[in-house]
């Protein structure tokens, strides 16, 4: 028998699964990789760029080659490492990046084109003539790649959970178990996480003993999370853990989540994350049948799988000799041990009694067919040798897993004897133990022999060869960060777990420097790929940003409006009649406001009760307009600036009595305004005797607007309505209300406020009375038409955070004496430059003009401004808009083009005053 | 995510807090314009420890001052904001 297979009879292989449609059996506890090898499957994948045949190289999460797609429909998980998924009944696995089949892949011709796709191919193509990219793009998109993402929604739930502990131990091998045991005995609250399904780590392949057991640790109070990966270590002991409750593609039990993302705050962290074995670099080292030495031991001892019958071992250390023993014990033949070190170590000398051991021996090439390894060429001292073998177990040394230590800001120290970085000074309360701390076999450091760098892979997953690194160096890439981006080295889904040290060593040798001088790229979370669903957790769909309900929501819902999200709320955009379009409905509603009356829910406006003897003083600091001189029972429009003089928000301010004020501001800016009021009061003016209470949602607000509004209001309240910018208290439908006579629409208008919980009858009364006069409720779209006609600015559209009061035509309202936030900045010369973007009106004979369009003098001319809000005239014909235009106030009458290439529209416009209706304001004054 | 030891509430997750600005960029309203603009646009911005104004917005809502390392995020001191430092 030849090739991989199960050791002994396989009576316990009871789980059925499929790989590329072929039905196979696995033992419970098998990884997919173990099961494939047990079934004699060596060819598992095609490589990313050259479509080279690839098999299984590792036994853990570092696997670069054996990426498969697992699961079906919405549970499809592409790029799953076959070594990091446990077989379950009915599992469906497929190979990736091949067409038409894994064994016969047309893309493998890429391998012939390898010189074209060498390091820097993307850079050279991008920076070449555009036509070149156009040619290559389609080819590359089809040929290079990994698995395809699922197209259906994920049917499963993902959970988030928080936890706290004194000690978090990452890694359930002997070192981690000992650390958890110690900490628990000392009385600490301990969490132990292990990414594998079983505790044991290297003990699972027969290296070392478990110092304690799962049961003993649990009895000592340790919370053990298996199948859980410490995915990132962040600031101040904050660690994210990704727990798999089911395997990739597996359906969870009803009601159970598929994955759980833990947010753990740990006082101390112990990293027992072990070390990852490095491949040996030689030509054809990527062929199926070339595996890591420790992985071979794992398959033999943990899974009863012998990955090959005739085995050559290539090593630069003593650890690989254990693999020779494991192979022999399992009935395999150890053909030769190729030890790159010139002298026999004690271990090598002992092994010489049983095996053919060669020193100063380097593999230089492999031969094979149909995804099977046939023979290995080696240089031993000065002679060439060839060995018939179906498995090469390689060990190029061990790289401590310092990822989490480094993510947390820890320093790294270089250890020449293991040719690897080990944890140095920690930035947080983090200790590394065991293999992660550098307790690994030392390696020979004699010069590496590499006759065929072009076919010697360094980064297997991204198909980067030693020659690619040489080329990058020749082309002038000196920094390892540049090298990484130029060659794509270490940028695959495995983040170069097996490849980074080999690449650094190659770079250092080309550069003629030591590895520490060559530098190191940054370790980033997540340690292994993390599902987006796990990151989102329960915060998906409607829970991503929970919506708040208007107090009057049910009243609107009864009218079946078109809803529009605004801030935290959904508000009616318009109330179309059956068969009526949104735009027609909005125009009908707006015309009702202009000709009779309309009502609109304005409950979401921010409201602040400001009271106390110094209330006026605080408001004068926050508001850039005059405030303190307002008489009791009066209000006015106001706006607030940032320190840099830009308009932050606007609203109205009302004096309810001598020391009680009400400030309103925009819906979306409510949180910011709350914080700003607190900042001005508590930080800038703590001596002020004033209290500020945010009342945004406490009061529902209904605006009643239109020429008939005073009549309607008088009918409902039985009293004369307040004058423009006056206020009154009254009763509507037996509910006490506050009436503010402010107009946003340009018509006579009143904002009527009542506590949200009892505002329903007020809406009902207003609705009945308004409809009886031929009016109707109106939505945000009509409101927008009305305010654009009146030239009122909106925070976020015209006041976009870069506009001063002068830019918006509000300069004359500024308080001359200053003393408000932003006053000092307004004196900066740049803020009164004549070519600043200024608010203008724009009009066109066309029915509408595109929002966001650029304003240009003619096609191809420089952009001079843009359209901020567009509408159609409510009563007249044609389109109108507000816009920001360079030096706009001096350009009335100019003819420009509003150009929107994205909408394919170019509309001729004329610059006007930003006021299209009732310029004297006669309609809303008394 | 950092952990901030609120002087009023104890240790809490950073997500409960809002960063406002460094203390040296607070602009008081009686400050001459030159000084105000220097505070906004010519701050020291050290690569190291700095004093920052934060607010425990989803907790006690008080203003606090963190002495924090702007590279390592190490917090070496937290105190309630004392307006006296502005005068
Ligand atoms: Zn607090």
Short mmCIF file of N, CA and C and ligand atoms in Angstrom, two decimals, chain B residues 6-10 12 16-17 56-62 64, ligand 1:
data_model
loop_
_atom_site.label_atom_id
_atom_site.label_comp_id
_atom_site.label_asym_id
_atom_site.label_seq_id
_atom_site.Cartn_x
_atom_site.Cartn_y
_atom_site.Cartn_z
N UNK B 6 -13.45 55.53 36.59
CA UNK B 6 -14.16 56.78 36.87
C UNK B 6 -14.04 57.10 38.37
N UNK B 7 -13.62 58.33 38.71
CA UNK B 7 -13.48 58.64 40.13
C UNK B 7 -14.82 58.59 40.88
N UNK B 8 -15.91 58.63 40.15
CA UNK B 8 -17.23 58.59 40.79
C UNK B 8 -17.85 57.19 40.76
N UNK B 9 -17.58 56.42 39.72
CA UNK B 9 -18.30 55.15 39.51
C UNK B 9 -17.41 53.92 39.60
N UNK B 10 -16.09 54.08 39.54
CA UNK B 10 -15.21 52.92 39.52
C UNK B 10 -14.87 52.51 38.10
N UNK B 12 -14.86 51.17 34.52
CA UNK B 12 -15.90 50.90 33.52
C UNK B 12 -15.26 50.83 32.14
N UNK B 16 -18.50 53.47 27.67
CA UNK B 16 -19.41 54.32 28.45
C UNK B 16 -18.97 55.78 28.43
N UNK B 17 -17.78 56.04 27.93
CA UNK B 17 -17.20 57.38 28.04
C UNK B 17 -17.10 58.03 26.67
N UNK B 56 -18.15 60.87 31.41
CA UNK B 56 -18.77 59.55 31.63
C UNK B 56 -20.23 59.64 31.22
N UNK B 57 -20.45 59.78 29.90
CA UNK B 57 -21.77 60.10 29.35
C UNK B 57 -22.81 59.02 29.61
N UNK B 58 -22.39 57.74 29.61
CA UNK B 58 -23.34 56.66 29.87
C UNK B 58 -23.17 56.14 31.29
N UNK B 59 -22.76 57.04 32.19
CA UNK B 59 -22.64 56.67 33.59
C UNK B 59 -23.08 57.86 34.41
N UNK B 60 -22.16 58.44 35.16
CA UNK B 60 -22.51 59.55 36.05
C UNK B 60 -22.63 60.88 35.32
N UNK B 61 -22.22 60.91 34.06
CA UNK B 61 -22.31 62.12 33.22
C UNK B 61 -21.39 63.24 33.71
N UNK B 62 -20.42 62.90 34.54
CA UNK B 62 -19.49 63.93 35.03
C UNK B 62 -18.30 64.04 34.09
N UNK B 64 -14.36 64.24 33.56
CA UNK B 64 -13.19 63.74 34.26
C UNK B 64 -11.94 64.00 33.43
ZN1 LIG C 1 -18.77 57.96 36.39
#
